[in-house]
Amino acid sequence: MKTVYAATKAQEEYIHYLINYFYTNIFPYYFADEQIHEFENLQILSLQEKHMKYSRTMKEAFQIIASLQSLITVIEYVGKSGDCGRYRNVFQRNVELLRRHGIAFPFAIEQFAAKHHYPCSMYLPSQSEWLI
C-alpha cells in the first residue's frame, strides 16, 4: 500500500492562476485573439481533458506548478532577448513534463522569440476598472 497526499486547494487555485496568466499575460504578446480563442477550444493548458493523467496529488501539483513557472520565466526571457538556444532544453523538459500529466502545450520556443510590445487584445487584463 502506498500513501499519497492530495493537492491542496491553494495548489489547485495556483495552477489555475498560472494557466490564466498564460492566457492574459503571455499569449496576447505573441498570438492574435483568434488564435488564443482557438487555444481555448483545443484545451491548451486545460485541466479538463478527458485524457488527463493528473491524479491531483501533491507531488504532481508541485511538478505542474514548477513547469508552468519555468515556462513563464523562459518565455519572458526569450521574448526580451530573442535568445532561444540558451534555454531550449529547459523549455522542452517542462513541456514534456506537462505532456506526461496530460496537459497540452504544443508550442516551440521559437514562437516566443518575437514579442509584440503594444498588443491590442481582449485577453489582456484591463488597466482600470472603467471601460469606455
XYZ file of C-alpha atoms in Angstrom:
132
model
C 0.000 0.000 0.000
C 1.245 3.474 -0.852
C 0.262 6.691 0.863
C -0.068 9.816 -1.247
C -1.066 13.319 -0.285
C -3.755 15.127 -2.209
C -3.004 18.515 -3.702
C -4.219 21.346 -1.531
C -6.923 23.747 -2.622
C -4.297 26.514 -2.686
C -2.137 24.485 -5.084
C -5.092 23.834 -7.371
C -6.002 27.517 -7.345
C -2.399 28.482 -8.079
C -2.264 26.115 -11.054
C -5.402 27.781 -12.422
C -3.856 31.202 -11.759
C -0.728 30.258 -13.743
C -2.799 28.914 -16.631
C -4.821 32.127 -16.639
C -1.536 34.076 -16.602
C -0.570 32.389 -19.874
C -3.845 33.448 -21.483
C -3.789 37.023 -20.175
C -0.109 37.974 -19.877
C 1.816 35.712 -22.263
C -0.299 34.694 -25.270
C -1.577 38.213 -26.166
C 2.027 39.306 -26.775
C 2.659 36.525 -29.293
C -0.660 35.481 -30.840
C -3.791 37.096 -32.296
C -7.088 36.884 -30.396
C -8.460 34.388 -32.922
C -5.528 32.067 -32.242
C -5.917 32.403 -28.465
C -9.617 31.630 -28.796
C -8.670 28.527 -30.789
C -6.228 27.534 -27.995
C -9.175 27.607 -25.602
C -11.231 25.412 -27.954
C -8.310 22.985 -28.293
C -7.972 22.939 -24.482
C -4.368 24.130 -24.481
C -3.174 24.155 -20.848
C -6.539 22.784 -19.759
C -7.056 20.585 -16.733
C -10.471 19.485 -18.043
C -9.328 16.972 -20.669
C -10.790 13.506 -20.505
C -7.332 12.000 -21.048
C -5.843 13.780 -18.026
C -3.104 11.867 -16.285
C -3.044 14.345 -13.413
C -4.252 12.493 -10.318
C -4.325 15.649 -8.202
C -1.601 14.509 -5.825
C 0.625 16.979 -4.053
C 3.721 15.749 -5.912
C 2.065 16.183 -9.298
C 0.718 19.613 -8.351
C 4.241 20.747 -7.417
C 5.608 19.391 -10.708
C 2.940 21.186 -12.742
C 3.425 24.441 -10.827
C 7.197 24.270 -11.292
C 6.824 23.522 -15.007
C 4.383 26.376 -15.591
C 6.581 28.810 -13.641
C 9.662 27.685 -15.553
C 7.922 28.095 -18.903
C 6.745 31.586 -17.955
C 10.273 32.575 -16.942
C 11.858 31.148 -20.102
C 9.226 32.714 -22.389
C 9.580 36.126 -20.754
C 13.378 35.935 -21.122
C 13.217 34.783 -24.738
C 10.643 37.481 -25.547
C 13.022 40.182 -24.336
C 16.286 38.800 -25.653
C 15.290 36.684 -28.652
C 17.847 34.090 -27.478
C 16.105 30.725 -27.960
C 19.133 28.453 -27.834
C 20.201 29.084 -24.273
C 17.056 27.714 -22.614
C 15.770 25.341 -25.305
C 16.424 22.234 -23.150
C 14.691 23.731 -20.105
C 11.711 24.680 -22.272
C 11.460 21.195 -23.821
C 11.858 19.416 -20.479
C 8.979 21.392 -18.949
C 6.725 20.940 -21.997
C 7.397 17.200 -21.773
C 6.580 17.132 -18.042
C 3.248 18.850 -18.702
C 2.561 16.393 -21.526
C 3.171 13.462 -19.157
C 0.394 14.830 -16.956
C -1.928 15.195 -19.958
C -1.612 18.983 -20.230
C -1.196 20.197 -23.804
C 1.365 22.907 -24.574
C 2.087 22.392 -28.299
C 4.453 25.302 -28.841
C 8.075 25.632 -29.880
C 10.367 28.075 -28.130
C 10.860 29.961 -31.417
C 7.211 31.032 -31.340
C 8.056 33.238 -28.364
C 11.146 34.918 -29.839
C 9.365 37.982 -31.246
C 7.251 39.722 -28.615
C 4.712 42.378 -29.668
C 5.425 45.400 -27.490
C 1.983 47.010 -27.735
C -0.585 44.262 -28.264
C -4.257 45.009 -28.653
C -6.119 42.050 -27.254
C -9.342 41.317 -25.457
C -7.381 38.791 -23.371
C -5.152 41.402 -21.758
C -6.256 42.399 -18.262
C -7.833 45.859 -18.125
C -5.682 48.675 -16.837
C -8.534 50.291 -14.931
C -11.975 49.479 -13.620
C -13.690 51.719 -16.152
C -14.388 50.509 -19.644
C -15.271 53.048 -22.287
